[in-house]
Amino acid sequence: MWENIKSFASTFFVTGDPLIYGADVSIVLTMFAIVFVLTKYQKWGWLWREWLTTVDHKKIGIMYLIASLLMLFRGGVDALLMRLQLAFPNIEFLHSDHYNAIFTTHGTIMILFMAMPMMFALFNIVVPLQLGARDVAYPFLNALSFWLFMAGAMLFNISFVIGGSPDTGWLAYPPLSGIEFSPGPGQNFYIWGIQISGIGSLATGINFLVTILKMRAPGMKLMKMPLFSWSVLSSCVMIIFAFPILTVTLALLFIDRFLGAHFFTMAGGGNPMMYLNLIWMWGHPEVYIVVVPAFGIFSEIVATFSKKVIFGYKSMVIALMTIAVASFFTWAHHFFTMGTDASVIAFFAISTMVIAIPTGVKVFNWLFTMFRGRISFQQPMLWTIAFIPCFLVGGATGVMLAVAPADYQYHNSYFLIAHFHQVLIGGVVFGYLAGIYYWWPKMFGFKLDERLGKWGFWLWNIGFYVCFMPQYALGFMGMTRRYYTYGWDMGWAPLNLVSTVGAFLMGAGFIFQVWQIAYSIKHGERDKTGDPWNGRTLEWSIPSPAPMYNFAIEPRVKEADDWWRIKQEKANGTYQEEKIELEPIHMPKNSGIPIIMSGFWFIAGFGFTFEWVWMAVIGLIGVAACMWARSFDYDTDYYIPVDEIKRTEASLGRGV
Amino acid sequence: MAQAMTHHEHGHAHDHDHGHEHHEQLKVLGFWIFVVTDCVLFGTLFATYAVLMHNYAGGPTAKELFELPGIIASTFILLTSSFTSGLAVLAMHKRNVKQMIGWLIVTALLGLAFVVLEVNEFAHLVGEGATISTSAFLSAFYVLVGTHGLHVTLGLFWMVALMIQLKRRGITPVTKRKVTNLSLYWHFLDVVWIFLFTVVYLMGVM
Amino acid sequence: MSHHDNHVHSENHGSLKSYVIGFVLSIVLTIIPLVLVMNNVMSGGPLVITIMVMAVLQLFVQLFFFMHIREGEKPRYNVQALILGAVIVFTIVAGSMWIMTFNI
């Protein structure tokens, strides 16, 4: 009996590496600490009622934000470990297996469990407020999306200490990711972690699409909608068409592994290249899904901090929607080297270059907005200005990669690595950080400290170029991605060391930002007005943080920058306030079903991962039971009475 | 596209006078969009089938395996159930709960017959040694057809849940919206089957 | 409830007639390709094209007679989503076939 348990545990838990034992200990200690604090201060009920069961988009947004920052930390540690290993030739800091696992989890976490939730955080916090809406179209589904993401993320992350991490790259190409070459649960963790959170992402896409199309305040025609909301619309259009492809692709890979099918195997008539074809049909739109909302954020910030209307609003909208559609026609440029017909290569090389045009249009629009504006260089604007040159270089190297004959040289080299980090860090991370600084007062009611933020900003920026510029050169020098070590004779040592220094500078920047948040909770400048940046759009017309119903009175919108219009009219005395009586506000009730159902998804995913069918069946039955329970629940909403609205508004310093 | 979208905007989109009614209509639109995403899901499976359909790997071919009479029966059964689910919606608009539940029962029974026939077909094929791991063609076949069958099965459970709710609550804005969505889903599954029938079976025996 | 009733009458949900027409058309459009395939009237490319056209026609029959795509409040976002979805599905299927023909 004891022997059985021991042999089970030795395969079930990941053993033999001091780094992982350290992680084990810290996980157990953290969990004890959380349980202890919650019990001691009797906060379990509060946690359940206020957060775990909430359907309030603002709270869900904050939970997304916290989760994504934790994932940024985990993915960042992975990156630093890799850079340490590559700092000098021939070092044995990480073994090759461990290195493979780390670059896999780094990529997967950064795209799917960091960028996606950070994006959803901003969707949730900003979009309904910008539209003048009281919630998203489907608040219950919104909570479910979040908890599905959490279940997926947790499933993916426990592979670190239980069962073994996936180690076949962030897109898990077969045949390497097939059962023959990657037996064991690691690859299944990858499949089910992404699969479960992917369902949540798809639901979020539908949710925000309908929210934007149908929940806008009266008078806000689509062409009067703020550009961030437009960018979310564009992103959601891509989500709803791209994510089903991912679901199918991963399901087919799992069926190959679990049932011995032959979709992507070498034997039995399967075709591994079909996997690449399918995964990039999702993967290419996916990078646009995460970057397009960043474009929206920059558009808001540039206008606000230049105190000007955005230049070329219409062309911005057209560019966003063109990108949404065109992103589905470029996928094959990720595998030019597959060896295919010249017609295929020509089509995808040209379509890739074409998609650079709408992006270029947007850059010019931002520049023209700043031109002759009264620019104030506060934190959100700093990140925006840093973004433009960074993204420009990233875009230019992207066009270089699109030149198919040259791509045979660049393919899978560090040139590619440098390129996509430049667009993803320079575009997505800078964009989301700018957005977080910009809307932070709206979320929490205080600004983040400028001085510490500037330290973080400069460390990130200098660190970025120090880290990635050498990698372009390393690519030309023949260094390909996923090498876990190299010899002195290659001549790559100096540039690799420089790159590692840059990575640690970015890490230091992150630490400054964590410090900045901790410091600002106590000392940050309080936002009493609800409009700390002299904003232009509706979210700045309400108190910070917004009351649970957002708008006591539904705004009546006349212009694109409607809050700016109201402020201007108030200043020159032409503002006419419509007298609107308060009415009871219709609100959704909290529900425990989303978190419970996601828990069952987690159980099902865990069962499939270890191929314990009984456990998977239990999980799926639980999921079905939750859906059944929800279907029979007709008591899902309530009204906030007028008295309560009046009291809340008065306590926020707003007479109604 | 942007132009087209703004075209018919009335600005009353968020009118709370509608209250519940408005919310239920929102859910119909959301469900439509979900159905479109499901189209993409099936499209991906069709693409996989189209690429792998001739990779028999020495195993049985489509022509050897498929027996059309059973498939033709399935096709007409599902087509009829799509029609009867439409009749249920008609009864709903006439506010005739009894007739409505009656048509839903007919629809569900036809759906059940379809699933039984499919399970039967699969069992028969496996019995002949044509399993999911025989060849890429059969992997793609089982997953494409099986995913559709799974959708029909889930629809059956949904239908049962709705019949119970209709019995308890009658025709309300909420149950109406649910039945509208269900019938939409059911028509959609019929459309998917038409393409399955054409691409997998008819082209298979050609 | 009265408000709700008014709303219903202003809409049109198809009639028994439209359902029956749709049903009959669907049956016809199923039988034609079946007969063509079973009796070897045509073969190869033309046959594939013909039966695919029949399937697409039946899709439209179901969309118009069963799913009442012409009705519903404007703007018809559902129709826009469907059209874009059709474009994407076509891209997925045709694109995969095109790219993968060179890799077998």
Short mmCIF file of N, CA and C in Angstrom, two decimals, chain A residues 465-573:
data_model
loop_
_atom_site.label_atom_id
_atom_site.label_comp_id
_atom_site.label_asym_id
_atom_site.label_seq_id
_atom_site.Cartn_x
_atom_site.Cartn_y
_atom_site.Cartn_z
N TYR A 465 14.88 47.90 -25.20
CA TYR A 465 15.80 48.00 -26.34
C TYR A 465 17.09 47.26 -26.07
N VAL A 466 17.57 47.31 -24.83
CA VAL A 466 18.80 46.59 -24.49
C VAL A 466 18.58 45.09 -24.66
N CYS A 467 17.38 44.64 -24.35
CA CYS A 467 17.10 43.21 -24.43
C CYS A 467 16.92 42.75 -25.88
N PHE A 468 16.16 43.50 -26.68
CA PHE A 468 15.73 42.93 -27.96
C PHE A 468 16.52 43.40 -29.18
N MET A 469 17.13 44.57 -29.12
CA MET A 469 17.92 44.97 -30.29
C MET A 469 19.04 43.97 -30.58
N PRO A 470 19.77 43.50 -29.54
CA PRO A 470 20.81 42.51 -29.85
C PRO A 470 20.25 41.24 -30.48
N GLN A 471 18.96 40.95 -30.18
CA GLN A 471 18.42 39.69 -30.70
C GLN A 471 18.21 39.74 -32.21
N TYR A 472 17.93 40.93 -32.76
CA TYR A 472 17.88 41.03 -34.22
C TYR A 472 19.22 40.60 -34.81
N ALA A 473 20.29 41.12 -34.20
CA ALA A 473 21.63 40.80 -34.70
C ALA A 473 21.92 39.32 -34.51
N LEU A 474 21.55 38.79 -33.36
CA LEU A 474 21.78 37.36 -33.11
C LEU A 474 21.08 36.51 -34.16
N GLY A 475 19.91 36.96 -34.58
CA GLY A 475 19.20 36.23 -35.62
C GLY A 475 20.00 36.19 -36.91
N PHE A 476 20.55 37.35 -37.28
CA PHE A 476 21.37 37.39 -38.49
C PHE A 476 22.63 36.56 -38.33
N MET A 477 23.09 36.42 -37.08
CA MET A 477 24.30 35.64 -36.84
C MET A 477 24.01 34.14 -36.78
N GLY A 478 22.75 33.79 -36.99
CA GLY A 478 22.43 32.37 -37.11
C GLY A 478 21.88 31.72 -35.87
N MET A 479 21.59 32.49 -34.83
CA MET A 479 21.06 31.86 -33.62
C MET A 479 19.57 31.63 -33.82
N THR A 480 19.14 30.37 -33.69
CA THR A 480 17.72 30.08 -33.84
C THR A 480 17.07 29.99 -32.47
N ARG A 481 15.74 30.11 -32.47
CA ARG A 481 15.00 30.11 -31.21
C ARG A 481 15.07 28.73 -30.56
N ARG A 482 14.82 28.68 -29.26
CA ARG A 482 14.66 27.44 -28.50
C ARG A 482 15.95 26.68 -28.28
N TYR A 483 17.10 27.28 -28.63
CA TYR A 483 18.39 26.72 -28.18
C TYR A 483 18.45 26.87 -26.67
N TYR A 484 18.83 25.79 -25.96
CA TYR A 484 18.95 26.01 -24.52
C TYR A 484 20.37 26.38 -24.12
N THR A 485 21.32 26.16 -25.03
CA THR A 485 22.67 26.62 -24.76
C THR A 485 23.45 26.69 -26.06
N TYR A 486 24.65 27.26 -26.00
CA TYR A 486 25.45 27.43 -27.21
C TYR A 486 26.91 27.48 -26.80
N GLY A 487 27.79 27.29 -27.78
CA GLY A 487 29.22 27.25 -27.47
C GLY A 487 29.89 28.61 -27.62
N TRP A 488 31.08 28.74 -27.03
CA TRP A 488 31.85 29.99 -27.16
C TRP A 488 32.19 30.28 -28.61
N ASP A 489 32.39 29.21 -29.39
CA ASP A 489 32.86 29.39 -30.76
C ASP A 489 31.82 30.04 -31.66
N MET A 490 30.55 30.13 -31.22
CA MET A 490 29.54 30.72 -32.07
C MET A 490 29.65 32.25 -32.14
N GLY A 491 30.29 32.83 -31.15
CA GLY A 491 30.43 34.29 -31.14
C GLY A 491 29.17 35.02 -30.72
N TRP A 492 28.26 34.31 -30.06
CA TRP A 492 27.00 34.94 -29.65
C TRP A 492 27.04 35.45 -28.22
N ALA A 493 28.13 35.19 -27.50
CA ALA A 493 28.14 35.44 -26.07
C ALA A 493 27.91 36.91 -25.70
N PRO A 494 28.63 37.87 -26.31
CA PRO A 494 28.47 39.25 -25.82
C PRO A 494 27.03 39.76 -25.98
N LEU A 495 26.46 39.54 -27.17
CA LEU A 495 25.11 40.06 -27.40
C LEU A 495 24.09 39.39 -26.48
N ASN A 496 24.27 38.10 -26.23
CA ASN A 496 23.36 37.42 -25.32
C ASN A 496 23.43 38.00 -23.92
N LEU A 497 24.64 38.33 -23.49
CA LEU A 497 24.78 38.89 -22.15
C LEU A 497 24.08 40.25 -22.08
N VAL A 498 24.26 41.06 -23.11
CA VAL A 498 23.59 42.36 -23.15
C VAL A 498 22.07 42.16 -23.07
N SER A 499 21.59 41.21 -23.85
CA SER A 499 20.16 40.95 -23.89
C SER A 499 19.64 40.56 -22.50
N THR A 500 20.42 39.74 -21.79
CA THR A 500 20.00 39.32 -20.45
C THR A 500 19.93 40.52 -19.51
N VAL A 501 20.91 41.41 -19.63
CA VAL A 501 20.89 42.62 -18.79
C VAL A 501 19.60 43.39 -19.05
N GLY A 502 19.25 43.53 -20.33
CA GLY A 502 18.02 44.24 -20.68
C GLY A 502 16.80 43.60 -20.06
N ALA A 503 16.74 42.28 -20.10
CA ALA A 503 15.59 41.57 -19.53
C ALA A 503 15.46 41.89 -18.04
N PHE A 504 16.60 41.93 -17.35
CA PHE A 504 16.53 42.21 -15.92
C PHE A 504 16.16 43.67 -15.65
N LEU A 505 16.53 44.56 -16.56
CA LEU A 505 16.08 45.95 -16.40
C LEU A 505 14.55 46.01 -16.47
N MET A 506 13.98 45.26 -17.40
CA MET A 506 12.50 45.24 -17.48
C MET A 506 11.91 44.63 -16.21
N GLY A 507 12.57 43.59 -15.70
CA GLY A 507 12.11 42.99 -14.44
C GLY A 507 12.13 44.02 -13.32
N ALA A 508 13.20 44.84 -13.28
CA ALA A 508 13.29 45.88 -12.26
C ALA A 508 12.16 46.89 -12.45
N GLY A 509 11.85 47.18 -13.72
CA GLY A 509 10.73 48.09 -14.00
C GLY A 509 9.44 47.56 -13.42
N PHE A 510 9.21 46.26 -13.57
CA PHE A 510 7.99 45.65 -13.02
C PHE A 510 7.95 45.79 -11.51
N ILE A 511 9.13 45.59 -10.86
CA ILE A 511 9.17 45.71 -9.39
C ILE A 511 8.81 47.14 -8.97
N PHE A 512 9.31 48.12 -9.73
CA PHE A 512 8.95 49.51 -9.42
C PHE A 512 7.44 49.71 -9.54
N GLN A 513 6.85 49.06 -10.52
CA GLN A 513 5.40 49.24 -10.69
C GLN A 513 4.62 48.61 -9.55
N VAL A 514 5.09 47.44 -9.08
CA VAL A 514 4.42 46.82 -7.94
C VAL A 514 4.56 47.74 -6.72
N TRP A 515 5.76 48.28 -6.54
CA TRP A 515 6.00 49.21 -5.44
C TRP A 515 5.10 50.43 -5.60
N GLN A 516 5.00 50.91 -6.83
CA GLN A 516 4.17 52.07 -7.11
C GLN A 516 2.73 51.83 -6.70
N ILE A 517 2.20 50.64 -7.01
CA ILE A 517 0.81 50.34 -6.65
C ILE A 517 0.68 50.31 -5.14
N ALA A 518 1.62 49.59 -4.47
CA ALA A 518 1.54 49.48 -3.02
C ALA A 518 1.63 50.87 -2.37
N TYR A 519 2.54 51.70 -2.88
CA TYR A 519 2.73 53.04 -2.33
C TYR A 519 1.50 53.91 -2.56
N SER A 520 0.93 53.80 -3.77
CA SER A 520 -0.18 54.69 -4.12
C SER A 520 -1.47 54.35 -3.38
N ILE A 521 -1.61 53.09 -2.95
CA ILE A 521 -2.81 52.73 -2.20
C ILE A 521 -2.93 53.65 -0.99
N LYS A 522 -1.80 53.93 -0.38
CA LYS A 522 -1.80 54.81 0.79
C LYS A 522 -1.65 56.27 0.42
N HIS A 523 -0.68 56.55 -0.46
CA HIS A 523 -0.29 57.94 -0.69
C HIS A 523 -0.73 58.51 -2.02
N GLY A 524 -1.38 57.70 -2.86
CA GLY A 524 -1.74 58.19 -4.20
C GLY A 524 -2.71 59.36 -4.12
N GLU A 525 -2.67 60.20 -5.15
CA GLU A 525 -3.55 61.37 -5.18
C GLU A 525 -4.99 60.89 -5.37
N ARG A 526 -5.87 61.27 -4.43
CA ARG A 526 -7.27 60.82 -4.52
C ARG A 526 -7.98 61.52 -5.66
N ASP A 527 -8.86 60.80 -6.30
CA ASP A 527 -9.63 61.38 -7.40
C ASP A 527 -11.03 61.72 -6.88
N LYS A 528 -11.22 63.00 -6.53
CA LYS A 528 -12.49 63.41 -5.95
C LYS A 528 -13.53 63.76 -7.02
N THR A 529 -13.02 64.17 -8.19
CA THR A 529 -13.94 64.70 -9.20
C THR A 529 -14.51 63.60 -10.10
N GLY A 530 -13.82 62.50 -10.20
CA GLY A 530 -14.22 61.49 -11.18
C GLY A 530 -13.66 61.77 -12.55
N ASP A 531 -12.96 62.91 -12.70
CA ASP A 531 -12.43 63.28 -14.01
C ASP A 531 -10.99 63.78 -13.86
N PRO A 532 -10.07 62.90 -13.47
CA PRO A 532 -8.73 63.36 -13.08
C PRO A 532 -7.88 63.85 -14.26
N TRP A 533 -8.17 63.42 -15.48
CA TRP A 533 -7.29 63.79 -16.60
C TRP A 533 -7.94 64.84 -17.50
N ASN A 534 -9.06 65.40 -17.09
CA ASN A 534 -9.83 66.27 -17.97
C ASN A 534 -10.22 65.49 -19.23
N GLY A 535 -10.97 64.41 -19.01
CA GLY A 535 -11.27 63.44 -20.07
C GLY A 535 -12.35 63.92 -21.01
N ARG A 536 -12.63 63.13 -22.01
CA ARG A 536 -13.53 63.54 -23.08
C ARG A 536 -14.76 62.65 -23.19
N THR A 537 -14.67 61.44 -22.64
CA THR A 537 -15.74 60.47 -22.89
C THR A 537 -16.53 60.20 -21.61
N LEU A 538 -17.63 59.46 -21.76
CA LEU A 538 -18.63 59.38 -20.70
C LEU A 538 -18.13 58.79 -19.38
N GLU A 539 -17.12 57.88 -19.43
CA GLU A 539 -16.70 57.26 -18.17
C GLU A 539 -16.20 58.29 -17.17
N TRP A 540 -15.79 59.48 -17.65
CA TRP A 540 -15.26 60.50 -16.74
C TRP A 540 -16.37 61.40 -16.19
N SER A 541 -17.59 61.16 -16.60
CA SER A 541 -18.69 62.00 -16.12
C SER A 541 -19.28 61.48 -14.82
N ILE A 542 -18.84 60.28 -14.38
CA ILE A 542 -19.40 59.71 -13.15
C ILE A 542 -18.32 59.61 -12.09
N PRO A 543 -18.70 59.42 -10.81
CA PRO A 543 -17.70 59.39 -9.74
C PRO A 543 -16.72 58.22 -9.91
N SER A 544 -15.54 58.35 -9.27
CA SER A 544 -14.55 57.27 -9.24
C SER A 544 -14.45 56.75 -7.81
N PRO A 545 -14.50 55.46 -7.58
CA PRO A 545 -14.97 54.44 -8.50
C PRO A 545 -16.47 54.58 -8.75
N ALA A 546 -16.91 54.06 -9.87
CA ALA A 546 -18.31 54.22 -10.26
C ALA A 546 -19.23 53.45 -9.31
N PRO A 547 -20.41 53.99 -9.02
CA PRO A 547 -21.38 53.22 -8.24
C PRO A 547 -21.82 51.98 -9.00
N MET A 548 -22.42 51.04 -8.28
CA MET A 548 -22.67 49.74 -8.91
C MET A 548 -23.58 49.81 -10.14
N TYR A 549 -24.44 50.83 -10.18
CA TYR A 549 -25.34 50.95 -11.34
C TYR A 549 -24.76 51.89 -12.41
N ASN A 550 -23.53 52.36 -12.20
CA ASN A 550 -22.81 53.23 -13.14
C ASN A 550 -23.45 54.60 -13.29
N PHE A 551 -24.59 54.67 -13.99
CA PHE A 551 -25.20 55.96 -14.29
C PHE A 551 -26.56 56.04 -13.59
N ALA A 552 -26.70 57.04 -12.69
CA ALA A 552 -27.99 57.20 -12.03
C ALA A 552 -29.03 57.58 -13.07
N ILE A 553 -28.63 58.44 -13.99
CA ILE A 553 -29.52 58.83 -15.10
C ILE A 553 -28.81 58.46 -16.39
N GLU A 554 -29.55 57.85 -17.27
CA GLU A 554 -28.95 57.48 -18.54
C GLU A 554 -28.52 58.72 -19.30
N PRO A 555 -27.26 58.76 -19.74
CA PRO A 555 -26.85 59.94 -20.50
C PRO A 555 -27.56 60.01 -21.85
N ARG A 556 -27.78 61.24 -22.32
CA ARG A 556 -28.31 61.43 -23.68
C ARG A 556 -27.17 62.01 -24.51
N VAL A 557 -26.69 61.25 -25.45
CA VAL A 557 -25.44 61.60 -26.13
C VAL A 557 -25.71 62.39 -27.40
N LYS A 558 -24.88 63.42 -27.62
CA LYS A 558 -25.02 64.21 -28.85
C LYS A 558 -23.78 64.14 -29.73
N GLU A 559 -22.60 64.00 -29.09
CA GLU A 559 -21.36 64.01 -29.89
C GLU A 559 -20.45 62.87 -29.48
N ALA A 560 -19.40 62.67 -30.29
CA ALA A 560 -18.47 61.58 -30.01
C ALA A 560 -17.78 61.80 -28.66
N ASP A 561 -17.23 62.99 -28.45
CA ASP A 561 -16.62 63.29 -27.15
C ASP A 561 -17.66 64.03 -26.32
N ASP A 562 -18.64 63.28 -25.83
CA ASP A 562 -19.81 63.94 -25.27
C ASP A 562 -19.53 64.64 -23.94
N TRP A 563 -18.69 64.04 -23.11
CA TRP A 563 -18.39 64.65 -21.82
C TRP A 563 -17.63 65.95 -22.04
N TRP A 564 -16.77 65.98 -23.05
CA TRP A 564 -16.05 67.21 -23.40
C TRP A 564 -17.04 68.28 -23.84
N ARG A 565 -18.02 67.88 -24.65
CA ARG A 565 -19.06 68.82 -25.09
C ARG A 565 -19.78 69.42 -23.90
N ILE A 566 -20.17 68.54 -22.95
CA ILE A 566 -20.92 69.04 -21.79
C ILE A 566 -20.06 70.04 -21.00
N LYS A 567 -18.79 69.69 -20.83
CA LYS A 567 -17.91 70.59 -20.07
C LYS A 567 -17.75 71.93 -20.78
N GLN A 568 -17.61 71.88 -22.11
CA GLN A 568 -17.47 73.12 -22.87
C GLN A 568 -18.74 73.97 -22.74
N GLU A 569 -19.88 73.31 -22.89
CA GLU A 569 -21.15 74.05 -22.81
C GLU A 569 -21.36 74.65 -21.43
N LYS A 570 -20.95 73.88 -20.40
CA LYS A 570 -21.09 74.41 -19.04
C LYS A 570 -20.20 75.63 -18.88
N ALA A 571 -19.01 75.58 -19.48
CA ALA A 571 -18.07 76.69 -19.33
C ALA A 571 -18.58 77.94 -20.02
N ASN A 572 -19.16 77.81 -21.19
CA ASN A 572 -19.64 79.03 -21.86
C ASN A 572 -21.14 79.26 -21.67
N GLY A 573 -21.72 78.51 -20.74
CA GLY A 573 -23.07 78.83 -20.30
C GLY A 573 -24.19 78.42 -21.23
#
